[in-house]
Amino acid sequence: MKDFISSEERGELAKKGSYVGIIGNLMLALLKFSIGILSGSLAIIADGIDTSTDIITSFLTLIAAKISNKPADLSHPYGHERAETITTKILSIIVLFAGYQVLVSAIKNLLSGNKTIENPLWVLLVAAISVIIKYLLYNYKLKIGKKINSSSFIADALNMRNDIFTSLAVFIGILIFYFTGIPWIDSVIAIFVSIIIFKVGIEMFIETSDELMDGSKELGDIYKMIINICDEYSEIQNPHKIRVRKSGFVYFLEFHIEVNPNMIIKEANKLTFKLEKEIKEYNPYIKDIIIHVEPFGNIENEEFGLDKDSINKLFNEK
């Protein structure tokens, strides 16, 4: 069973995490840009551009958390949780744009002539500070993201993790420059940083596209859980036409079951209520369940959804 937290607690944790991210990244960005301008290092400026996008992402995750916690209404009968998915999609585009800007600047700098770096020790120090702070922010945001089951927070945390390698690459590159004096190493590092940024943006874009199309790599456990719980009931046979979709941090379930054709409606309703309660206790982030009851041996041409065999085949192969 997953731990469940209230909407109020979820909102407070999201707000706190976003503000910590904003403050931490703002300090880093200002430091990187200052040292980048003073030293002439394009690599640390590129790292600063990447850090600046993290400030935007923290603002967006804060906004997404507020919207997603709003209750369902007439215009949004399924709720507002998918605001987090949309936010993560926006984040991916911002990250891709930042990667493009860094790449163009680095290539221009490489083609226009080799620039030297003034005071490389300062750049090394800033890069080292960035590695430490980004590591702390990554762990902090990932912990909150998992606790509140937020796709946008987890995506932001994974972006922070990649920033650790970005800053580490800058540190190693400037260290090489310090000992060798190779003038073009700074531009090469900046290009490498842009590739990392692109990779993160593409991964975020693909993942959110899957969720917006009601697919997710995370759903295997929920499909298997439905089958396992249904197997505990002697009154239930052939759970099928099972469909699960993720909407932000919650899930919606639909499936069919077969019962004794002589079972009265009141008994069938009692059975499905008990089944629904047990499933929601197993995973409190399951927001709504629709269970369709059929008689034993019912044969229909049911085009969509999964049954026990297809679930075992699909998710055991991965």
Short mmCIF file of C-alpha atoms in Angstrom, two decimals:
data_model
loop_
_atom_site.label_atom_id
_atom_site.label_comp_id
_atom_site.label_asym_id
_atom_site.label_seq_id
_atom_site.Cartn_x
_atom_site.Cartn_y
_atom_site.Cartn_z
CA MET A 1 0.00 0.00 0.00
CA LYS A 2 1.23 3.49 -0.83
CA ASP A 3 1.42 6.25 1.76
CA PHE A 4 -1.21 8.89 1.13
CA ILE A 5 -1.06 12.56 2.04
CA SER A 6 -3.85 15.13 1.98
CA SER A 7 -4.23 17.82 -0.68
CA GLU A 8 -3.33 20.49 1.91
CA GLU A 9 -0.12 18.74 2.94
CA ARG A 10 0.69 18.03 -0.68
CA GLY A 11 0.28 21.71 -1.55
CA GLU A 12 2.51 22.83 1.31
CA LEU A 13 5.27 20.37 0.41
CA ALA A 14 5.11 21.42 -3.24
CA LYS A 15 5.28 25.10 -2.31
CA LYS A 16 8.24 24.57 0.02
CA GLY A 17 10.10 22.45 -2.53
CA SER A 18 9.52 24.97 -5.31
CA TYR A 19 10.77 27.90 -3.24
CA VAL A 20 13.89 25.99 -2.18
CA GLY A 21 14.56 25.24 -5.85
CA ILE A 22 14.00 28.86 -6.90
CA ILE A 23 16.30 30.30 -4.23
CA GLY A 24 19.04 27.68 -4.70
CA ASN A 25 19.10 27.95 -8.49
CA LEU A 26 18.86 31.76 -8.47
CA MET A 27 21.99 31.98 -6.32
CA LEU A 28 23.82 29.52 -8.55
CA ALA A 29 22.75 31.22 -11.79
CA LEU A 30 23.91 34.65 -10.60
CA LEU A 31 27.22 33.18 -9.47
CA LYS A 32 27.80 31.33 -12.75
CA PHE A 33 26.93 34.32 -14.95
CA SER A 34 29.14 36.64 -12.89
CA ILE A 35 32.16 34.33 -13.03
CA GLY A 36 31.43 33.51 -16.68
CA ILE A 37 31.48 37.17 -17.70
CA LEU A 38 34.60 37.93 -15.63
CA SER A 39 36.51 34.85 -16.81
CA GLY A 40 35.22 34.65 -20.38
CA SER A 41 34.29 30.99 -19.92
CA LEU A 42 31.44 30.00 -22.24
CA ALA A 43 31.16 26.62 -20.49
CA ILE A 44 30.22 28.14 -17.12
CA ILE A 45 27.85 30.61 -18.85
CA ALA A 46 26.20 27.63 -20.61
CA ASP A 47 25.88 25.95 -17.23
CA GLY A 48 24.34 29.19 -15.93
CA ILE A 49 21.77 29.18 -18.76
CA ASP A 50 20.88 25.60 -17.81
CA THR A 51 20.51 26.64 -14.16
CA SER A 52 18.30 29.58 -15.18
CA THR A 53 15.86 27.17 -16.81
CA ASP A 54 15.64 25.40 -13.44
CA ILE A 55 14.33 28.62 -11.89
CA ILE A 56 11.54 28.66 -14.49
CA THR A 57 10.79 24.98 -13.89
CA SER A 58 10.48 25.56 -10.15
CA PHE A 59 7.96 28.36 -10.77
CA LEU A 60 6.02 26.12 -13.15
CA THR A 61 5.95 23.18 -10.73
CA LEU A 62 4.61 25.54 -8.06
CA ILE A 63 1.82 26.72 -10.39
CA ALA A 64 1.09 23.14 -11.49
CA ALA A 65 0.79 21.96 -7.88
CA LYS A 66 -1.77 24.68 -7.13
CA ILE A 67 -3.86 23.89 -10.21
CA SER A 68 -3.71 20.10 -9.82
CA ASN A 69 -4.99 20.28 -6.24
CA LYS A 70 -8.21 22.01 -7.33
CA PRO A 71 -11.29 19.76 -7.09
CA ALA A 72 -13.23 18.54 -10.12
CA ASP A 73 -15.86 20.89 -11.57
CA LEU A 74 -18.37 20.96 -14.43
CA SER A 75 -15.72 21.91 -16.97
CA HIS A 76 -13.19 19.39 -15.64
CA PRO A 77 -15.15 16.36 -14.35
CA TYR A 78 -11.95 14.28 -14.11
CA GLY A 79 -10.21 16.93 -11.99
CA HIS A 80 -7.19 19.14 -12.70
CA GLU A 81 -4.35 16.71 -11.98
CA ARG A 82 -3.19 16.58 -15.59
CA ALA A 83 -1.97 20.18 -15.19
CA GLU A 84 1.25 18.58 -13.92
CA THR A 85 1.66 16.60 -17.15
CA ILE A 86 1.10 19.74 -19.23
CA THR A 87 3.63 21.59 -17.07
CA THR A 88 6.23 18.88 -17.58
CA LYS A 89 5.61 19.11 -21.33
CA ILE A 90 6.26 22.88 -21.16
CA LEU A 91 9.41 22.20 -19.12
CA SER A 92 10.70 19.86 -21.83
CA ILE A 93 10.31 22.59 -24.46
CA ILE A 94 12.11 25.13 -22.25
CA VAL A 95 14.95 22.67 -21.67
CA LEU A 96 15.24 21.98 -25.43
CA PHE A 97 15.33 25.71 -26.18
CA ALA A 98 18.06 26.22 -23.57
CA GLY A 99 20.06 23.37 -25.13
CA TYR A 100 19.72 24.97 -28.56
CA GLN A 101 20.91 28.37 -27.30
CA VAL A 102 23.95 26.83 -25.62
CA LEU A 103 24.82 24.77 -28.72
CA VAL A 104 24.61 27.75 -31.10
CA SER A 105 26.73 29.95 -28.82
CA ALA A 106 29.35 27.24 -28.38
CA ILE A 107 29.66 26.52 -32.11
CA LYS A 108 29.93 30.24 -32.92
CA ASN A 109 32.61 30.64 -30.27
CA LEU A 110 34.51 27.61 -31.58
CA LEU A 111 34.42 28.84 -35.21
CA SER A 112 35.21 32.49 -34.45
CA GLY A 113 38.53 31.80 -32.79
CA ASN A 114 39.99 30.37 -29.61
CA LYS A 115 39.35 32.44 -26.53
CA THR A 116 41.34 32.10 -23.36
CA ILE A 117 39.86 31.88 -19.88
CA GLU A 118 40.84 34.38 -17.21
CA ASN A 119 41.06 33.15 -13.60
CA PRO A 120 40.13 29.48 -14.28
CA LEU A 121 40.41 28.71 -10.56
CA TRP A 122 37.28 30.79 -9.96
CA VAL A 123 35.43 28.78 -12.61
CA LEU A 124 36.60 25.55 -10.96
CA LEU A 125 35.34 26.75 -7.59
CA VAL A 126 31.90 27.72 -8.94
CA ALA A 127 31.58 24.40 -10.80
CA ALA A 128 32.46 22.50 -7.61
CA ILE A 129 29.90 24.50 -5.60
CA SER A 130 27.31 23.78 -8.29
CA VAL A 131 27.92 20.02 -8.12
CA ILE A 132 27.34 20.02 -4.35
CA ILE A 133 24.24 22.24 -4.37
CA LYS A 134 22.69 20.44 -7.37
CA TYR A 135 23.19 17.10 -5.62
CA LEU A 136 21.43 18.38 -2.50
CA LEU A 137 18.57 19.86 -4.58
CA TYR A 138 18.23 16.62 -6.58
CA ASN A 139 17.84 14.48 -3.45
CA TYR A 140 15.48 16.98 -1.83
CA LYS A 141 13.19 17.38 -4.86
CA LEU A 142 13.16 13.66 -5.65
CA LYS A 143 12.12 12.89 -2.07
CA ILE A 144 9.26 15.40 -2.26
CA GLY A 145 8.26 14.27 -5.76
CA LYS A 146 7.94 10.65 -4.65
CA LYS A 147 6.12 11.61 -1.48
CA ILE A 148 3.47 13.69 -3.28
CA ASN A 149 3.48 11.43 -6.38
CA SER A 150 4.20 14.39 -8.66
CA SER A 151 5.46 13.77 -12.22
CA SER A 152 6.55 17.40 -12.63
CA PHE A 153 8.53 17.36 -9.35
CA ILE A 154 10.22 14.07 -10.23
CA ALA A 155 11.03 15.40 -13.71
CA ASP A 156 12.50 18.52 -12.12
CA ALA A 157 14.57 16.37 -9.74
CA LEU A 158 15.91 14.25 -12.62
CA ASN A 159 16.82 17.46 -14.42
CA MET A 160 18.79 18.46 -11.31
CA ARG A 161 20.56 15.10 -11.42
CA ASN A 162 21.67 15.78 -14.98
CA ASP A 163 22.84 19.22 -13.88
CA ILE A 164 25.27 17.48 -11.52
CA PHE A 165 26.96 15.82 -14.50
CA THR A 166 26.83 19.09 -16.43
CA SER A 167 28.66 21.00 -13.71
CA LEU A 168 31.04 18.07 -13.23
CA ALA A 169 31.84 18.17 -16.96
CA VAL A 170 32.58 21.90 -16.68
CA PHE A 171 34.82 21.26 -13.66
CA ILE A 172 36.80 18.52 -15.44
CA GLY A 173 37.08 20.56 -18.63
CA ILE A 174 38.35 23.68 -16.89
CA LEU A 175 40.74 21.52 -14.88
CA ILE A 176 42.16 20.20 -18.18
CA PHE A 177 42.44 23.78 -19.46
CA TYR A 178 44.21 24.83 -16.27
CA PHE A 179 46.93 22.21 -16.72
CA THR A 180 47.18 22.15 -20.52
CA GLY A 181 46.13 25.63 -21.66
CA ILE A 182 44.16 24.20 -24.62
CA PRO A 183 42.06 27.23 -25.69
CA TRP A 184 39.21 25.41 -27.50
CA ILE A 185 38.40 23.08 -24.60
CA ASP A 186 35.91 25.59 -23.15
CA SER A 187 33.76 25.59 -26.32
CA VAL A 188 33.89 21.79 -26.54
CA ILE A 189 32.65 21.53 -22.95
CA ALA A 190 29.79 23.93 -23.77
CA ILE A 191 28.79 21.74 -26.74
CA PHE A 192 28.89 18.67 -24.47
CA VAL A 193 26.67 20.50 -21.96
CA SER A 194 24.17 21.33 -24.71
CA ILE A 195 23.96 17.64 -25.69
CA ILE A 196 23.15 16.68 -22.09
CA ILE A 197 20.46 19.38 -21.97
CA PHE A 198 18.96 18.13 -25.26
CA LYS A 199 18.88 14.55 -23.95
CA VAL A 200 16.96 15.55 -20.83
CA GLY A 201 14.48 17.65 -22.83
CA ILE A 202 13.77 14.88 -25.34
CA GLU A 203 13.24 12.29 -22.58
CA MET A 204 10.80 14.60 -20.77
CA PHE A 205 8.94 15.34 -24.02
CA ILE A 206 8.52 11.66 -24.91
CA GLU A 207 7.42 10.64 -21.40
CA THR A 208 4.74 13.33 -21.16
CA SER A 209 3.51 12.55 -24.67
CA ASP A 210 2.91 8.97 -23.56
CA GLU A 211 0.94 10.10 -20.51
CA LEU A 212 -1.15 12.59 -22.50
CA MET A 213 -2.10 9.65 -24.74
CA ASP A 214 -3.20 7.69 -21.63
CA GLY A 215 -0.15 5.46 -21.61
CA SER A 216 2.57 5.12 -19.00
CA LYS A 217 5.50 2.86 -18.21
CA GLU A 218 4.43 2.95 -14.56
CA LEU A 219 1.05 1.22 -15.00
CA GLY A 220 2.20 -2.41 -15.02
CA ASP A 221 1.99 -2.78 -11.23
CA ILE A 222 -1.58 -1.43 -11.17
CA TYR A 223 -2.73 -3.83 -13.90
CA LYS A 224 -1.20 -6.77 -12.02
CA MET A 225 -2.68 -5.55 -8.73
CA ILE A 226 -6.20 -5.57 -10.23
CA ILE A 227 -5.75 -9.18 -11.41
CA ASN A 228 -4.30 -10.32 -8.06
CA ILE A 229 -7.09 -8.76 -5.99
CA CYS A 230 -9.81 -10.14 -8.27
CA ASP A 231 -8.25 -13.61 -7.90
CA GLU A 232 -8.87 -13.40 -4.14
CA TYR A 233 -12.66 -13.42 -4.71
CA SER A 234 -14.25 -16.79 -5.45
CA GLU A 235 -17.34 -14.98 -6.77
CA ILE A 236 -15.35 -13.26 -9.52
CA GLN A 237 -14.10 -14.75 -12.76
CA ASN A 238 -12.31 -13.44 -15.83
CA PRO A 239 -11.42 -9.82 -15.02
CA HIS A 240 -11.00 -8.30 -18.48
CA LYS A 241 -11.28 -5.16 -20.59
CA ILE A 242 -9.01 -3.58 -17.96
CA ARG A 243 -7.94 -0.02 -18.69
CA VAL A 244 -5.84 2.26 -16.50
CA ARG A 245 -4.89 5.83 -17.25
CA LYS A 246 -2.65 8.21 -15.35
CA SER A 247 -3.74 11.81 -14.88
CA GLY A 248 -1.03 13.79 -13.13
CA PHE A 249 -0.57 12.10 -9.77
CA VAL A 250 -3.84 10.07 -9.78
CA TYR A 251 -5.18 7.08 -11.69
CA PHE A 252 -8.54 6.16 -13.24
CA LEU A 253 -9.51 2.48 -13.62
CA GLU A 254 -12.13 0.65 -15.68
CA PHE A 255 -12.63 -3.11 -15.99
CA HIS A 256 -15.20 -5.88 -16.43
CA ILE A 257 -15.77 -8.91 -14.21
CA GLU A 258 -17.96 -12.02 -14.54
CA VAL A 259 -20.20 -13.23 -11.68
CA ASN A 260 -22.91 -15.84 -11.12
CA PRO A 261 -25.82 -14.93 -13.46
CA ASN A 262 -28.24 -15.63 -10.57
CA MET A 263 -26.62 -12.98 -8.35
CA ILE A 264 -29.11 -10.20 -7.57
CA ILE A 265 -28.19 -6.57 -8.31
CA LYS A 266 -27.88 -5.72 -4.62
CA GLU A 267 -25.33 -8.50 -4.06
CA ALA A 268 -23.39 -7.55 -7.20
CA ASN A 269 -23.28 -3.93 -6.06
CA LYS A 270 -22.05 -4.98 -2.62
CA LEU A 271 -19.33 -7.12 -4.23
CA THR A 272 -18.08 -4.35 -6.53
CA PHE A 273 -18.11 -1.85 -3.65
CA LYS A 274 -15.93 -4.19 -1.57
CA LEU A 275 -13.61 -4.76 -4.54
CA GLU A 276 -13.29 -1.03 -5.23
CA LYS A 277 -12.54 -0.30 -1.58
CA GLU A 278 -9.75 -2.90 -1.45
CA ILE A 279 -8.14 -1.59 -4.65
CA LYS A 280 -8.19 2.00 -3.38
CA GLU A 281 -6.72 0.91 -0.04
CA TYR A 282 -3.85 -0.71 -1.93
CA ASN A 283 -3.19 2.51 -3.85
CA PRO A 284 -4.90 5.66 -2.46
CA TYR A 285 -3.92 7.62 -5.58
CA ILE A 286 -6.53 5.68 -7.55
CA LYS A 287 -9.17 8.38 -7.81
CA ASP A 288 -12.05 6.57 -9.50
CA ILE A 289 -12.99 3.01 -10.53
CA ILE A 290 -15.71 1.85 -12.91
CA ILE A 291 -16.55 -1.88 -12.67
CA HIS A 292 -18.88 -3.49 -15.22
CA VAL A 293 -20.57 -6.75 -14.15
CA GLU A 294 -21.29 -9.59 -16.61
CA PRO A 295 -22.58 -13.19 -16.19
CA PHE A 296 -20.19 -16.18 -16.21
CA GLY A 297 -19.11 -17.20 -19.71
CA ASN A 298 -20.29 -13.99 -21.32
CA ILE A 299 -18.97 -13.71 -24.86
CA GLU A 300 -18.71 -10.29 -26.47
CA ASN A 301 -16.54 -8.73 -29.12
CA GLU A 302 -14.68 -6.40 -26.71
CA GLU A 303 -12.08 -4.56 -28.71
CA PHE A 304 -10.30 -2.51 -26.06
CA GLY A 305 -8.65 -3.22 -22.72
CA LEU A 306 -6.50 -6.02 -21.31
CA ASP A 307 -7.21 -9.38 -19.68
CA LYS A 308 -5.10 -11.58 -17.40
CA ASP A 309 -3.17 -13.30 -20.20
CA SER A 310 -2.40 -10.11 -22.12
CA ILE A 311 -1.29 -8.33 -18.92
CA ASN A 312 1.10 -11.15 -18.00
CA LYS A 313 2.46 -11.25 -21.55
CA LEU A 314 2.80 -7.48 -21.91
CA PHE A 315 4.40 -6.64 -18.58
CA ASN A 316 6.40 -9.82 -17.93
CA GLU A 317 8.23 -9.38 -21.22
CA LYS A 318 9.57 -5.95 -20.15
#
